[in-house]
mmCIF file of C-alpha atoms in Angstrom:
data_model
loop_
_atom_site.group_PDB
_atom_site.id
_atom_site.type_symbol
_atom_site.label_atom_id
_atom_site.label_comp_id
_atom_site.label_asym_id
_atom_site.label_seq_id
_atom_site.Cartn_x
_atom_site.Cartn_y
_atom_site.Cartn_z
ATOM 1 C CA MET A 1 -24.718 16.947 20.814
ATOM 2 C CA PHE A 2 -22.696 16.466 17.693
ATOM 3 C CA GLU A 3 -21.702 13.154 17.992
ATOM 4 C CA ILE A 4 -23.289 11.707 14.904
ATOM 5 C CA PRO A 5 -21.536 12.673 11.658
ATOM 6 C CA GLY A 6 -23.779 14.171 8.713
ATOM 7 C CA LYS A 7 -25.875 16.754 8.379
ATOM 8 C CA THR A 8 -27.448 18.299 11.557
ATOM 9 C CA SER A 9 -30.437 20.670 11.929
ATOM 10 C CA ILE A 10 -29.649 23.757 14.015
ATOM 11 C CA THR A 11 -31.162 26.991 15.080
ATOM 12 C CA VAL A 12 -29.268 30.161 15.504
ATOM 13 C CA GLN A 13 -30.678 32.706 17.767
ATOM 14 C CA GLU A 14 -29.513 36.141 18.500
ATOM 15 C CA PHE A 15 -30.776 38.296 21.568
ATOM 16 C CA ALA A 16 -31.840 41.544 21.389
ATOM 17 C CA ILE A 17 -29.090 43.929 23.449
ATOM 18 C CA ASP A 18 -29.309 47.469 24.655
ATOM 19 C CA SER A 19 -26.745 50.196 23.616
ATOM 20 C CA LYS A 20 -24.645 48.777 26.676
ATOM 21 C CA GLY A 21 -24.495 45.415 25.107
ATOM 22 C CA ASN A 22 -26.794 43.684 27.829
ATOM 23 C CA LYS A 23 -29.711 41.307 27.108
ATOM 24 C CA ILE A 24 -33.321 42.912 26.780
ATOM 25 C CA TYR A 25 -35.975 40.715 28.717
ATOM 26 C CA ASP A 26 -39.644 40.356 27.964
ATOM 27 C CA LEU A 27 -40.495 40.990 31.846
ATOM 28 C CA PRO A 28 -39.050 44.094 34.318
ATOM 29 C CA GLY A 29 -36.454 43.008 36.204
ATOM 30 C CA GLY A 30 -34.212 40.773 33.816
ATOM 31 C CA GLN A 31 -33.149 37.497 34.424
ATOM 32 C CA ASP A 32 -33.581 38.036 38.020
ATOM 33 C CA GLY A 33 -37.474 38.785 37.569
ATOM 34 C CA LEU A 34 -37.656 35.524 35.678
ATOM 35 C CA GLY A 35 -38.014 37.382 32.360
ATOM 36 C CA ARG A 36 -36.982 35.528 29.349
ATOM 37 C CA PRO A 37 -34.395 37.208 26.739
ATOM 38 C CA ILE A 38 -36.046 38.461 23.747
ATOM 39 C CA ILE A 39 -34.754 36.546 20.616
ATOM 40 C CA GLU A 40 -34.142 39.388 17.868
ATOM 41 C CA ASN A 41 -33.361 37.037 14.979
ATOM 42 C CA ALA A 42 -33.495 33.286 14.424
ATOM 43 C CA GLU A 43 -32.488 31.288 11.732
ATOM 44 C CA LEU A 44 -33.033 27.625 10.876
ATOM 45 C CA GLY A 45 -30.211 25.862 9.009
ATOM 46 C CA TYR A 46 -27.784 22.847 9.076
ATOM 47 C CA ILE A 47 -23.991 22.174 9.636
ATOM 48 C CA ASP A 48 -22.115 19.388 8.342
ATOM 49 C CA ILE A 49 -20.342 17.258 10.890
ATOM 50 C CA LYS A 50 -17.222 15.434 10.024
ATOM 51 C CA ASP A 51 -16.044 12.007 11.391
ATOM 52 C CA ILE A 52 -12.534 13.249 12.109
ATOM 53 C CA ASP A 53 -11.296 9.864 13.165
ATOM 54 C CA LYS A 54 -12.444 8.510 10.037
ATOM 55 C CA GLU A 55 -10.899 10.982 7.912
ATOM 56 C CA GLN A 56 -7.595 10.946 9.526
ATOM 57 C CA THR A 57 -7.610 7.119 8.955
ATOM 58 C CA ALA A 58 -8.290 7.871 5.207
ATOM 59 C CA TRP A 59 -5.576 10.429 5.074
ATOM 60 C CA MET A 60 -3.010 8.073 6.879
ATOM 61 C CA GLN A 61 -3.936 5.446 4.395
ATOM 62 C CA SER A 62 -3.592 7.745 1.474
ATOM 63 C CA LEU A 63 -0.008 8.572 2.650
ATOM 64 C CA ILE A 64 0.913 5.164 2.947
ATOM 65 C CA ASN A 65 -0.163 4.126 -0.512
ATOM 66 C CA GLN A 66 1.821 7.256 -1.776
ATOM 67 C CA VAL A 67 5.147 6.876 -0.301
ATOM 68 C CA THR A 68 5.192 3.081 0.188
ATOM 69 C CA THR A 69 5.392 -0.342 -2.115
ATOM 70 C CA ASN A 70 4.219 -3.732 -1.723
ATOM 71 C CA SER A 71 7.892 -4.617 -2.134
ATOM 72 C CA MET A 72 9.111 -2.662 1.175
ATOM 73 C CA THR A 73 9.283 -4.257 4.294
ATOM 74 C CA LYS A 74 7.336 -2.961 7.245
ATOM 75 C CA LYS A 75 10.446 -1.488 8.650
ATOM 76 C CA GLU A 76 11.251 0.306 5.239
ATOM 77 C CA LYS A 77 7.672 1.444 5.292
ATOM 78 C CA MET A 78 8.053 3.050 8.528
ATOM 79 C CA GLN A 79 11.300 4.629 7.597
ATOM 80 C CA THR A 80 9.569 6.199 4.445
ATOM 81 C CA ILE A 81 6.772 7.335 6.281
ATOM 82 C CA THR A 82 8.776 8.942 9.259
ATOM 83 C CA SER A 83 11.197 10.771 6.655
ATOM 84 C CA TYR A 84 7.995 12.036 4.934
ATOM 85 C CA MET A 85 6.542 13.476 7.897
ATOM 86 C CA ARG A 86 10.015 14.988 9.031
ATOM 87 C CA SER A 87 10.392 16.883 5.652
ATOM 88 C CA HIS A 88 6.538 18.093 5.637
ATOM 89 C CA SER A 89 6.306 19.172 9.479
ATOM 90 C CA VAL A 90 6.818 22.125 11.370
ATOM 91 C CA TYR A 91 6.566 22.699 15.354
ATOM 92 C CA THR A 92 3.361 23.777 16.872
ATOM 93 C CA LYS A 93 2.561 27.479 16.793
ATOM 94 C CA THR A 94 4.692 29.234 19.641
ATOM 95 C CA ALA A 95 4.483 32.863 20.413
ATOM 96 C CA ALA A 96 7.997 34.664 19.790
ATOM 97 C CA ASP A 97 7.689 36.712 23.083
ATOM 98 C CA SER A 98 6.573 33.896 25.575
ATOM 99 C CA GLY A 99 7.393 30.491 23.827
ATOM 100 C CA HIS A 100 3.860 29.390 24.600
ATOM 101 C CA TYR A 101 1.724 27.155 22.283
ATOM 102 C CA ILE A 102 -0.892 29.589 20.793
ATOM 103 C CA SER A 103 -3.867 29.052 18.445
ATOM 104 C CA LEU A 104 -5.209 31.173 15.632
ATOM 105 C CA ALA A 105 -8.789 31.576 15.003
ATOM 106 C CA ALA A 106 -8.527 30.963 11.402
ATOM 107 C CA ASP A 107 -7.224 27.203 12.133
ATOM 108 C CA GLU A 108 -9.744 26.262 14.745
ATOM 109 C CA GLY A 109 -11.391 23.079 13.528
ATOM 110 C CA VAL A 110 -9.062 22.384 10.610
ATOM 111 C CA PRO A 111 -7.270 19.041 10.704
ATOM 112 C CA PHE A 112 -3.365 19.070 10.594
ATOM 113 C CA TRP A 113 -3.366 17.318 6.883
ATOM 114 C CA LYS A 114 -5.166 20.121 5.327
ATOM 115 C CA PHE A 115 -2.258 22.509 5.597
ATOM 116 C CA GLU A 116 0.847 23.005 3.609
ATOM 117 C CA LYS A 117 2.983 22.087 6.606
ATOM 118 C CA PHE A 118 1.858 19.575 9.284
ATOM 119 C CA GLU A 119 2.001 20.983 12.734
ATOM 120 C CA PHE A 120 3.539 18.531 15.274
ATOM 121 C CA ASN A 121 5.435 18.644 18.903
ATOM 122 C CA SER A 122 7.122 15.640 21.094
ATOM 123 C CA TYR A 123 3.574 14.660 22.333
ATOM 124 C CA THR A 124 1.661 14.310 19.099
ATOM 125 C CA SER A 125 4.426 13.219 16.754
ATOM 126 C CA PRO A 126 5.039 9.889 18.380
ATOM 127 C CA ALA A 127 1.393 9.342 18.875
ATOM 128 C CA LEU A 128 0.836 9.513 14.997
ATOM 129 C CA LEU A 129 3.796 7.533 14.227
ATOM 130 C CA THR A 130 2.647 4.544 16.633
ATOM 131 C CA ALA A 131 -0.820 4.663 14.749
ATOM 132 C CA PHE A 132 1.040 4.658 11.385
ATOM 133 C CA GLY A 133 2.804 1.224 12.741
ATOM 134 C CA LYS A 134 -0.704 -0.323 13.616
ATOM 135 C CA MET A 135 -1.865 0.323 10.077
ATOM 136 C CA ILE A 136 1.155 -1.307 8.465
ATOM 137 C CA ASN A 137 1.329 -4.187 11.076
ATOM 138 C CA TYR A 138 4.395 -3.105 12.619
ATOM 139 C CA PRO A 139 3.827 -2.462 16.171
ATOM 140 C CA LEU A 140 5.541 0.334 18.139
ATOM 141 C CA GLU A 141 5.642 1.491 21.728
ATOM 142 C CA ASN A 142 5.018 5.436 22.038
ATOM 143 C CA LEU A 143 8.089 6.335 24.588
ATOM 144 C CA TYR A 144 6.266 9.605 25.676
ATOM 145 C CA TYR A 145 4.863 7.532 28.554
ATOM 146 C CA LYS A 146 7.569 5.309 29.407
ATOM 147 C CA TYR A 147 9.394 7.330 31.586
ATOM 148 C CA LYS A 148 8.348 9.740 34.541
ATOM 149 C CA TYR A 149 7.686 13.278 33.206
ATOM 150 C CA GLY A 150 10.541 15.597 33.396
ATOM 151 C CA THR A 151 13.076 12.807 34.398
ATOM 152 C CA PRO A 152 16.180 12.663 32.222
ATOM 153 C CA GLU A 153 15.088 9.625 30.844
ATOM 154 C CA TRP A 154 11.838 11.363 29.499
ATOM 155 C CA GLN A 155 13.638 14.129 28.249
ATOM 156 C CA ALA A 156 15.960 12.027 26.163
ATOM 157 C CA TRP A 157 13.132 9.640 24.969
ATOM 158 C CA HIS A 158 9.647 11.100 24.761
ATOM 159 C CA MET A 159 9.518 12.143 21.188
ATOM 160 C CA VAL A 160 10.481 8.718 20.273
ATOM 161 C CA ALA A 161 8.379 5.822 18.923
ATOM 162 C CA GLN A 162 10.109 2.353 19.215
ATOM 163 C CA SER A 163 9.491 -0.647 17.282
ATOM 164 C CA ILE A 164 8.422 -3.445 19.573
ATOM 165 C CA GLU A 165 9.699 -6.005 17.129
ATOM 166 C CA ASP A 166 13.446 -4.873 16.428
ATOM 167 C CA GLY A 167 13.924 -1.865 18.815
ATOM 168 C CA THR A 168 14.478 0.674 16.084
ATOM 169 C CA ASN A 169 13.536 4.278 17.181
ATOM 170 C CA TYR A 170 11.603 6.661 14.975
ATOM 171 C CA GLN A 171 10.873 10.318 15.366
ATOM 172 C CA PHE A 172 9.954 13.206 13.245
ATOM 173 C CA CYS A 173 9.388 16.070 16.051
ATOM 174 C CA PRO A 174 10.270 19.362 14.300
ATOM 175 C CA PRO A 175 12.427 21.967 16.148
ATOM 176 C CA THR A 176 11.022 24.241 18.400
ATOM 177 C CA ASP A 177 11.963 27.016 16.386
ATOM 178 C CA SER A 178 10.396 26.091 13.175
ATOM 179 C CA ASN A 179 7.072 27.758 13.624
ATOM 180 C CA VAL A 180 7.614 30.831 15.956
ATOM 181 C CA ILE A 181 4.973 33.588 15.425
ATOM 182 C CA ASP A 182 5.120 37.199 16.093
ATOM 183 C CA THR A 183 1.705 37.968 17.950
ATOM 184 C CA ASP A 184 2.360 41.666 17.140
ATOM 185 C CA ASN A 185 1.899 40.923 13.530
ATOM 186 C CA ILE A 186 -1.541 38.784 13.905
ATOM 187 C CA GLU A 187 -4.862 40.691 13.284
ATOM 188 C CA GLN A 188 -6.741 40.611 16.117
ATOM 189 C CA ILE A 189 -10.697 39.998 15.879
ATOM 190 C CA ASP A 190 -13.849 40.764 17.680
ATOM 191 C CA LEU A 191 -14.793 37.445 19.167
ATOM 192 C CA SER A 192 -18.405 38.560 19.711
ATOM 193 C CA ARG A 193 -18.702 39.008 15.872
ATOM 194 C CA TRP A 194 -16.835 36.058 14.781
ATOM 195 C CA ASN A 195 -18.749 33.226 12.991
ATOM 196 C CA PHE A 196 -17.177 29.941 14.526
ATOM 197 C CA TYR A 197 -19.569 27.702 12.149
ATOM 198 C CA THR A 198 -20.941 27.694 8.776
ATOM 199 C CA CYS A 199 -24.837 27.460 8.555
ATOM 200 C CA TYR A 200 -26.167 26.322 5.572
ATOM 201 C CA LYS A 201 -30.105 26.812 4.565
#
């Protein structure tokens, strides 16, 4: 539905509900009686759809321009990019009590380069390095996929991107304890009242 970037018209509808939170229908019997839910409020507006791939490519190119020079070799550029990512990244958010990945509602839909510290793990970090390598014409192999998942070889190499030209290994996966979140200190929200979009008239 939202595959084309740009200004997209939408209609936001709110259904009438009773004191128990159930939808109110225009005919007896509700949905089973072929009645239709009553729309209490409808608002016409638009949302601005972003081309996230295009924006990420632009951010990557700006980083290349920022940290590398034309006098550098391709290998030197990749080393510099890797060092930059290592010093500006933390691990994907994990819960202190379970160690599982967690997502915060405030972060949803926000690309990683918009944060002060980028969040990466052993799956996403070699993928980004491989993409950087392609942009500077220095092809890398993402070793996450080279070995069978869970094997000793995979454990040792899955966070690495390796140069196809000279065999140099690159990796910037942050320590797993660099972004641990105490979920008891996170404000809880009522998702039924949360705005997951910004609508403009």
